[in-house]
């Protein structure tokens, strides 16, 4: 299993904006990913969670009388009022085997661990992984580390408190099923943030999976893996439907769904990476008449992306030659091409299909050709007698937007060639550089 962070487009930070007479407006960056749920109240058991993590660390080291004092001091704030204050038994056992000293230390603290710490850890993990509570406190212990500490403490206590561990497993497993069922029933058109919500849900599945693996629940892990694969396929299907809609129907609603989908390129990368991980982990059998479901979902997405790129270049090509396409729509179509290239360029995975590289190269080649067409058309309009100055200005404006696209694709030579013509045309039209 691979774990991947959400990516963010830093192309505007990596490269300075080129000077083309007038600075092209940078593309709007995708909205930042928000917490999975609106519940911002702090999770329960934060103090117990920190203490359990520290206690597990102390019990892994060499047991000495001094360490025993540290353990008792650590647990004192959590001691129930009716439980007598424990006394350190280790000074009388100096020189005894480590196992005997550990058992002696666990006897006076066992009730605090099983009745206070483990229930607190249980509530804390459930609140964070199921309820989604967070107080945005960076000092909260990592959920995977906390699960490891919980399992270690249950092991130290010879199974004492195991019911609390099993409660966490059952809650996470049930939440995974509910989440997948709820999300895969959604049939409304993709809106702004829809793909990112699905990507965040998949990332939460990764955390669930890691926690369950640490807690040692094999059957629950398999169920969560199944639900995650199901959600990843559904997410790719939703993205495919959105961009296929614009290929088939170039109306405003279809355009909005396509724009909303591709604007969330980071989320698409997360979804695609999860799908490629699934393909790598399952190795489903395939034949001439059988295509594994995970691979089919990816192939359908890439086929739709290819068809969309053809549609976009057809529309943009006519507009770049001076067609009557609205300037805002022209810019929106270029943003889709930029997002497609970003997806192809940043999808880093050992199982990355060859079609991704083919699509990336095709996007570059057609963008280069479009730049040459725009530059040639601009010269042709300026040399005409009489020159159509309004058309020339429109071509200059669209050339600048196209130059930004080329720049984001790292096509420096093509940018320079187009920039030269734009600067000369701007001077001929009397525009300020």
Coordinates of C-alpha atoms in Angstrom, one line a residue, residues 20-21 41 43 46 56 63 67 71 81 85 138-139 142 147 155 200 226 230 317 346 356 380 382 393 407 415:
X20 CA 4.5 39.6 -22.8
X21 CA 3.6 43.3 -23.0
X41 CA -15.4 20.6 18.6
X43 CA -12.3 15.2 20.5
X46 CA -7.1 14.1 24.5
X56 CA 3.6 2.9 26.0
X63 CA 12.4 -0.8 33.7
X67 CA 11.3 4.9 35.6
X71 CA 5.2 6.2 35.4
X81 CA -10.7 9.1 43.5
X85 CA -2.5 5.9 45.4
X138 CA -1.2 20.2 16.2
X139 CA -0.1 18.7 19.5
X142 CA -0.9 10.8 15.5
X147 CA -3.5 2.9 17.9
X155 CA -0.8 -6.6 25.2
X200 CA -10.8 13.7 1.1
X226 CA -13.2 -3.2 -0.4
X230 CA -15.5 0.8 -4.5
X317 CA -8.3 26.6 -32.4
X346 CA 1.9 15.2 -11.8
X356 CA -1.1 9.3 -19.5
X380 CA -1.7 38.1 -41.3
X382 CA -1.7 43.2 -39.2
X393 CA -6.4 43.3 -30.4
X407 CA 4.4 28.6 -19.9
X415 CA 6.4 31.0 -25.4

